[in-house]
CSV table of C-alpha atoms in Angstrom, one decimal:
chain,number,residue,atom,x,y,z
O,1317,MET,CA,0.0,0.0,0.0
O,1318,LYS,CA,1.3,3.4,-1.0
O,1319,SER,CA,1.4,5.7,2.0
O,1320,ARG,CA,0.0,9.2,1.3
O,1321,LYS,CA,1.6,11.9,3.3
O,1322,SER,CA,1.1,15.7,3.4
O,1323,VAL,CA,3.9,18.1,2.9
O,1324,SER,CA,4.5,18.0,6.7
O,1325,GLN,CA,4.7,14.2,6.5
O,1326,GLN,CA,1.4,13.7,8.4
O,1327,PRO,CA,-1.3,11.5,6.9
O,1328,VAL,CA,-3.4,13.5,4.5
O,1329,ARG,CA,-6.7,14.4,6.1
O,1330,VAL,CA,-9.6,14.3,3.7
O,1331,VAL,CA,-13.3,15.3,3.9
O,1332,ILE,CA,-15.7,13.6,1.4
O,1333,ALA,CA,-19.0,15.3,0.8
O,1334,ASP,CA,-21.6,13.5,-1.3
O,1335,ASP,CA,-25.3,12.7,-0.7
O,1336,ASP,CA,-24.8,9.3,-2.3
O,1337,ALA,CA,-23.7,6.6,0.2
O,1338,ILE,CA,-22.2,4.4,-2.6
O,1339,THR,CA,-20.1,7.2,-3.9
O,1340,ARG,CA,-18.9,8.1,-0.4
O,1341,ALA,CA,-18.0,4.4,0.3
O,1342,ALA,CA,-16.2,3.9,-2.9
O,1343,LEU,CA,-14.2,7.1,-2.4
O,1344,ARG,CA,-13.5,6.4,1.2
O,1345,LEU,CA,-12.2,2.9,0.4
O,1346,LEU,CA,-9.8,4.2,-2.3
O,1347,LEU,CA,-8.6,7.1,-0.2
O,1348,GLN,CA,-8.0,4.9,2.8
O,1349,GLU,CA,-6.0,2.6,0.6
O,1350,GLN,CA,-3.7,5.5,0.1
O,1351,SER,CA,-3.5,6.0,3.9
O,1352,CYS,CA,-5.7,9.1,3.9
O,1353,VAL,CA,-7.7,9.9,7.1
O,1354,VAL,CA,-11.2,10.3,5.9
O,1355,ASN,CA,-14.3,12.0,7.3
O,1356,GLU,CA,-17.7,12.1,5.5
O,1357,ALA,CA,-20.5,14.6,5.0
O,1358,THR,CA,-23.8,14.1,3.3
O,1359,ASP,CA,-24.4,17.7,2.2
O,1360,GLY,CA,-22.5,21.0,1.5
O,1361,GLU,CA,-23.4,22.6,4.8
O,1362,ARG,CA,-22.1,19.7,6.8
O,1363,ALA,CA,-19.0,19.7,4.6
O,1364,ILE,CA,-18.2,23.2,5.7
O,1365,GLU,CA,-18.8,22.4,9.4
O,1366,LEU,CA,-16.5,19.3,9.1
O,1367,CYS,CA,-13.8,21.3,7.4
O,1368,ALA,CA,-13.9,23.9,10.2
O,1369,ALA,CA,-13.6,21.1,12.8
O,1370,MET,CA,-11.2,18.7,11.0
O,1371,ARG,CA,-9.1,21.2,9.0
O,1372,PRO,CA,-8.5,18.7,6.3
O,1373,HIS,CA,-5.7,19.1,3.7
O,1374,ILE,CA,-8.3,18.3,0.9
O,1375,VAL,CA,-12.1,18.2,0.5
O,1376,PHE,CA,-13.8,16.2,-2.2
O,1377,LEU,CA,-17.2,17.9,-3.0
O,1378,ASP,CA,-19.9,16.4,-5.2
O,1379,ILE,CA,-20.9,19.2,-7.6
O,1380,ASP,CA,-24.6,18.9,-6.7
O,1381,MET,CA,-25.7,18.1,-3.1
O,1382,PRO,CA,-28.6,18.9,-0.9
O,1383,LYS,CA,-28.7,22.1,1.2
O,1384,LEU,CA,-25.6,23.5,-0.4
O,1385,SER,CA,-24.1,22.5,-3.7
O,1386,GLY,CA,-20.5,21.6,-4.2
O,1387,ILE,CA,-20.0,24.8,-6.2
O,1388,GLU,CA,-21.4,27.0,-3.4
O,1389,ALA,CA,-19.6,25.1,-0.7
O,1390,ALA,CA,-16.3,25.5,-2.6
O,1391,LYS,CA,-16.9,29.3,-2.9
O,1392,GLN,CA,-17.4,29.5,0.9
O,1393,LEU,CA,-14.5,27.2,1.7
O,1394,ARG,CA,-12.2,29.2,-0.5
O,1395,GLU,CA,-13.0,32.3,1.6
O,1396,LEU,CA,-13.1,30.6,5.0
O,1397,HIS,CA,-10.2,28.1,4.6
O,1398,PRO,CA,-8.0,29.1,1.6
O,1399,ASP,CA,-5.5,26.5,2.6
O,1400,ILE,CA,-7.8,23.5,2.0
O,1401,GLY,CA,-7.4,21.9,-1.5
O,1402,ILE,CA,-10.8,21.5,-3.2
O,1403,VAL,CA,-11.5,18.6,-5.6
O,1404,MET,CA,-14.8,18.8,-7.4
O,1405,VAL,CA,-16.5,15.4,-8.2
O,1406,SER,CA,-19.1,14.6,-10.8
O,1407,ALA,CA,-20.3,11.8,-13.0
O,1408,LEU,CA,-20.7,14.4,-15.7
O,1409,SER,CA,-17.9,16.5,-17.1
O,1410,THR,CA,-19.7,19.1,-19.2
O,1411,VAL,CA,-18.0,22.3,-20.0
O,1412,ASP,CA,-20.4,24.1,-17.7
O,1413,ASN,CA,-19.5,21.8,-14.8
O,1414,VAL,CA,-15.8,22.1,-15.3
O,1415,GLN,CA,-16.0,25.9,-15.7
O,1416,GLN,CA,-18.2,26.3,-12.6
O,1417,ALA,CA,-15.8,24.2,-10.6
O,1418,ARG,CA,-12.8,26.2,-11.8
O,1419,GLN,CA,-14.6,29.5,-11.0
O,1420,SER,CA,-15.6,28.3,-7.5
O,1421,GLY,CA,-12.0,27.8,-6.6
O,1422,ALA,CA,-11.6,24.1,-7.0
O,1423,SER,CA,-8.1,22.9,-7.7
O,1424,ALA,CA,-9.1,19.7,-9.6
O,1425,PHE,CA,-12.1,18.0,-11.1
O,1426,VAL,CA,-12.5,14.2,-10.9
O,1427,VAL,CA,-15.0,12.3,-13.0
O,1428,LYS,CA,-16.6,9.1,-11.7
O,1429,PRO,CA,-15.9,6.2,-11.7
O,1430,PHE,CA,-12.9,6.7,-9.4
O,1431,THR,CA,-9.7,5.0,-9.9
O,1432,PRO,CA,-6.6,5.1,-7.6
O,1433,GLY,CA,-4.7,6.9,-10.4
O,1434,LYS,CA,-7.3,9.7,-10.8
O,1435,LEU,CA,-7.4,10.2,-7.0
O,1436,ALA,CA,-3.7,10.1,-6.6
O,1437,HIS,CA,-3.3,12.7,-9.3
O,1438,ALA,CA,-6.0,15.0,-7.8
O,1439,ILE,CA,-4.4,14.7,-4.3
O,1440,GLU,CA,-0.9,15.4,-5.6
O,1441,ASP,CA,-2.2,18.5,-7.5
O,1442,SER,CA,-4.1,19.8,-4.5
O,1443,LEU,CA,-1.2,19.3,-2.1
O,1444,ARG,CA,1.1,21.0,-4.6
O,1445,LEU,CA,-1.1,24.0,-5.0
O,1446,ARG,CA,-1.7,24.1,-1.3
O,1447,LYS,CA,2.0,24.3,-0.7
O,1448,SER,CA,2.5,26.9,-3.4
O,1449,GLY,CA,-0.3,29.2,-2.0
O,1450,SER,CA,-4.0,29.6,-2.4
O,1451,SER,CA,-3.7,32.5,-4.7
O,1452,GLN,CA,-1.9,30.4,-7.2
O,1453,ALA,CA,-4.5,27.6,-6.7
O,1454,ARG,CA,-7.1,30.0,-8.0
O,1455,HIS,CA,-5.3,30.2,-11.3
O,1456,GLU,CA,-4.2,26.6,-11.7
O,1457,PHE,CA,-6.9,24.0,-12.3
O,1458,THR,CA,-6.6,20.4,-13.2
O,1459,ASP,CA,-9.6,19.4,-15.3
O,1460,PRO,CA,-10.6,15.9,-16.2
O,1461,ALA,CA,-8.5,15.8,-19.3
O,1462,SER,CA,-5.4,17.9,-18.5
O,1463,ASP,CA,-2.4,17.6,-16.3
O,1464,VAL,CA,-1.8,21.3,-16.4
O,1465,ALA,CA,-3.9,24.4,-16.1
O,1466,SER,CA,-6.3,24.3,-19.0
O,1467,ASP,CA,-8.0,26.7,-21.4
O,1468,THR,CA,-11.7,27.0,-21.1
O,1469,PRO,CA,-13.5,25.0,-23.8
O,1470,ALA,CA,-16.3,26.6,-25.8
O,1471,PRO,CA,-19.7,26.6,-24.1
O,1472,GLY,CA,-21.9,23.7,-25.0
O,1473,GLN,CA,-19.0,21.3,-25.6
O,1474,ILE,CA,-18.2,18.3,-23.5
O,1475,ALA,CA,-15.0,18.8,-21.7
O,1476,LYS,CA,-12.3,16.6,-23.2
D,1074,MET,CA,-5.4,9.6,-14.1
D,1075,ASN,CA,-6.4,13.2,-15.0
D,1076,GLY,CA,-4.5,13.2,-18.3
D,1077,PRO,CA,-5.5,12.5,-21.8
D,1078,GLY,CA,-6.1,8.8,-20.9
D,1079,CYS,CA,-9.1,9.8,-18.9
D,1080,ALA,CA,-10.8,11.4,-21.9
D,1081,ALA,CA,-9.9,8.4,-23.9
D,1082,ALA,CA,-11.3,6.1,-21.3
D,1083,MET,CA,-14.5,8.0,-21.2
D,1084,ALA,CA,-14.8,7.9,-25.0
D,1085,MET,CA,-14.4,4.1,-24.7
D,1086,HIS,CA,-17.2,3.9,-22.2
D,1087,THR,CA,-19.4,5.7,-24.6
D,1088,ASP,CA,-18.7,3.5,-27.5
D,1089,ALA,CA,-18.4,0.1,-25.9
D,1090,GLU,CA,-21.6,-1.8,-26.2
D,1091,THR,CA,-20.4,-4.3,-23.6
D,1092,GLY,CA,-18.8,-1.7,-21.5
D,1093,ASN,CA,-21.0,-2.4,-18.4
D,1094,GLU,CA,-19.8,-5.9,-17.8
D,1095,ASP,CA,-16.2,-4.8,-18.3
D,1096,GLU,CA,-16.7,-1.9,-16.0
D,1097,LEU,CA,-18.4,-3.9,-13.3
D,1098,GLU,CA,-15.7,-6.5,-13.4
D,1099,ALA,CA,-13.0,-3.8,-13.3
D,1100,MET,CA,-14.7,-2.4,-10.2
D,1101,ARG,CA,-14.8,-5.8,-8.6
D,1102,ALA,CA,-11.1,-6.3,-9.3
D,1103,MET,CA,-10.3,-2.8,-7.9
D,1104,PHE,CA,-12.4,-3.1,-4.7
D,1105,GLY,CA,-11.8,-6.8,-4.0
D,1106,ALA,CA,-13.8,-8.0,-1.0
D,1107,ASP,CA,-15.4,-4.6,-0.5
D,1108,PHE,CA,-17.1,-4.8,-3.8
D,1109,ALA,CA,-19.9,-6.9,-2.3
D,1110,MET,CA,-20.7,-4.1,0.2
D,1111,LEU,CA,-20.8,-1.5,-2.6
D,1112,ALA,CA,-23.0,-3.8,-4.8
D,1113,GLU,CA,-25.5,-4.5,-2.0
D,1114,LEU,CA,-25.8,-0.8,-1.2
D,1115,TYR,CA,-26.4,-0.1,-4.8
D,1116,LEU,CA,-29.0,-2.8,-5.2
D,1117,SER,CA,-30.7,-1.6,-2.1
D,1118,ASP,CA,-30.8,2.2,-3.0
D,1119,SER,CA,-31.3,2.2,-6.7
D,1120,PRO,CA,-34.9,0.8,-6.9
D,1121,LYS,CA,-36.0,3.5,-4.4
D,1122,ARG,CA,-34.4,6.2,-6.5
D,1123,ILE,CA,-36.0,4.9,-9.7
D,1124,ALA,CA,-39.4,4.9,-7.9
D,1125,ILE,CA,-38.8,8.5,-6.8
D,1126,LEU,CA,-37.9,9.4,-10.4
D,1127,HIS,CA,-41.2,7.8,-11.6
D,1128,ALA,CA,-43.2,9.8,-9.1
D,1129,ALA,CA,-41.4,13.0,-10.1
D,1130,ALA,CA,-42.1,12.3,-13.7
D,1131,GLU,CA,-45.7,11.6,-13.1
D,1132,ALA,CA,-46.0,14.8,-11.1
D,1133,GLY,CA,-44.1,16.8,-13.8
D,1134,ASP,CA,-41.6,17.8,-11.2
D,1135,ALA,CA,-38.5,18.5,-13.3
D,1136,ASP,CA,-36.5,19.8,-10.4
D,1137,GLN,CA,-37.1,16.7,-8.2
D,1138,ALA,CA,-36.5,14.4,-11.2
D,1139,ALA,CA,-33.1,16.2,-11.9
D,1140,LYS,CA,-32.0,15.8,-8.3
D,1141,VAL,CA,-32.8,12.2,-7.9
D,1142,VAL,CA,-31.5,11.2,-11.3
D,1143,HIS,CA,-28.3,13.1,-10.5
D,1144,THR,CA,-27.7,11.0,-7.4
D,1145,LEU,CA,-28.6,7.8,-9.3
D,1146,SER,CA,-26.2,8.8,-12.0
D,1147,GLY,CA,-23.5,9.2,-9.4
D,1148,SER,CA,-24.0,5.9,-7.8
D,1149,CYS,CA,-24.2,4.2,-11.2
D,1150,ALA,CA,-20.9,5.7,-12.2
D,1151,SER,CA,-19.3,4.8,-8.9
D,1152,ILE,CA,-20.2,1.2,-9.2
D,1153,GLY,CA,-19.2,1.0,-12.9
D,1154,ALA,CA,-22.7,0.9,-14.4
D,1155,THR,CA,-21.5,3.3,-17.0
D,1156,ARG,CA,-24.2,3.0,-19.6
D,1157,LEU,CA,-26.9,3.5,-17.0
D,1158,ALA,CA,-25.0,6.5,-15.7
D,1159,MET,CA,-25.1,8.0,-19.1
D,1160,LEU,CA,-28.8,7.4,-19.6
D,1161,CYS,CA,-29.3,9.2,-16.2
D,1162,GLN,CA,-27.1,12.0,-17.3
D,1163,ALA,CA,-29.2,12.6,-20.4
D,1164,VAL,CA,-32.3,12.7,-18.3
D,1165,GLU,CA,-30.7,15.1,-15.8
D,1166,LEU,CA,-29.6,17.5,-18.6
D,1167,ASP,CA,-33.1,17.5,-20.0
D,1168,CYS,CA,-34.8,18.0,-16.6
D,1169,ARG,CA,-32.4,20.9,-15.8
D,1170,GLN,CA,-33.9,22.6,-19.0
D,1171,ASN,CA,-37.4,21.6,-18.0
D,1172,ILE,CA,-37.6,19.2,-21.0
D,1173,LEU,CA,-39.9,16.4,-19.9
D,1174,ALA,CA,-41.3,15.3,-23.3
D,1175,ASN,CA,-39.0,12.3,-23.6
D,1176,LEU,CA,-39.1,11.4,-19.9
D,1177,ALA,CA,-41.4,8.4,-20.2
D,1178,LEU,CA,-39.2,6.8,-22.9
D,1179,GLN,CA,-36.1,7.7,-21.0
D,1180,LEU,CA,-37.4,6.1,-17.8
D,1181,GLN,CA,-38.2,2.9,-19.8
D,1182,ALA,CA,-34.6,2.8,-21.0
D,1183,ILE,CA,-33.3,3.4,-17.5
D,1184,GLU,CA,-35.4,0.5,-16.1
D,1185,THR,CA,-34.4,-1.8,-18.9
D,1186,GLU,CA,-30.7,-1.1,-18.3
D,1187,TYR,CA,-31.1,-1.2,-14.5
D,1188,ALA,CA,-32.6,-4.8,-14.9
D,1189,LYS,CA,-29.4,-5.8,-16.7
D,1190,ILE,CA,-27.2,-4.3,-14.0
D,1191,ASP,CA,-29.2,-5.8,-11.2
D,1192,ALA,CA,-29.0,-9.3,-12.8
D,1193,LYS,CA,-25.2,-9.0,-13.4
D,1194,LEU,CA,-24.5,-7.7,-9.9
D,1195,ARG,CA,-26.5,-10.4,-8.3
D,1196,ALA,CA,-24.6,-13.0,-10.4
D,1197,MET,CA,-21.3,-11.4,-9.4
D,1198,LEU,CA,-22.3,-11.5,-5.7
D,1199,ARG,CA,-23.2,-15.2,-6.0
D,1200,THR,CA,-19.8,-16.0,-7.3
D,1201,GLN,CA,-18.1,-13.8,-4.7
D,1202,GLU,CA,-19.7,-15.7,-1.8
């Protein structure tokens, strides 16, 4: 098992926020496999509360959740806790979704189904951006198809 | 795997007629013994969500339909039921635009596809025991 450590060599603390129990379970299993310490929320409001209490390195937000969407939660978290890396999660990578995620302050966008490789990449990017400062994180964004900061696709297209 | 391979993999999901079985098997290989827990959760939750989707469709409630089909789409994608996830995504996109004209046919397609996933998962669970 590959041990996932933060820049301070502590286990990476992660909050998962999704209203779907299957998605939370799948994500939790894969993150724990990478030695992350995982806490779960079922909506955006609870995610913000958990982030305040747990001070995770990274939060995974479903783009559409009850009470507070992932997009709205990301905007609030970016203001409240700029040091937390935000990974937006969706089954659907439309241009609108990716663009909204980017504008909300997310540092990466992961499309379901999850794989260890996708998650490892998102974690590494988020930790790297976290280390380099939140202001940079606002301008660098890993979308589902790019390893580097990407250009915005034309509206109406599916993100590649 | 956020690189170009991700986009390529997604395109493959779109095109592969037999993608479901491959995806479900890939998920089982990835999750190992934990796959049974995920599959049982999925088999327990999905019929309830499809019933809520039916009720929303009958009531003409596009907002409720979009919400429930979004969650269903997410769980389908997470378990590897890729084709069903895509059917759900099409419904979600229509409902977000308040387009309900095709919903009855779309629901039928979702139920047909779900029946295949249900049978496949149950068969997989039997062999996993």
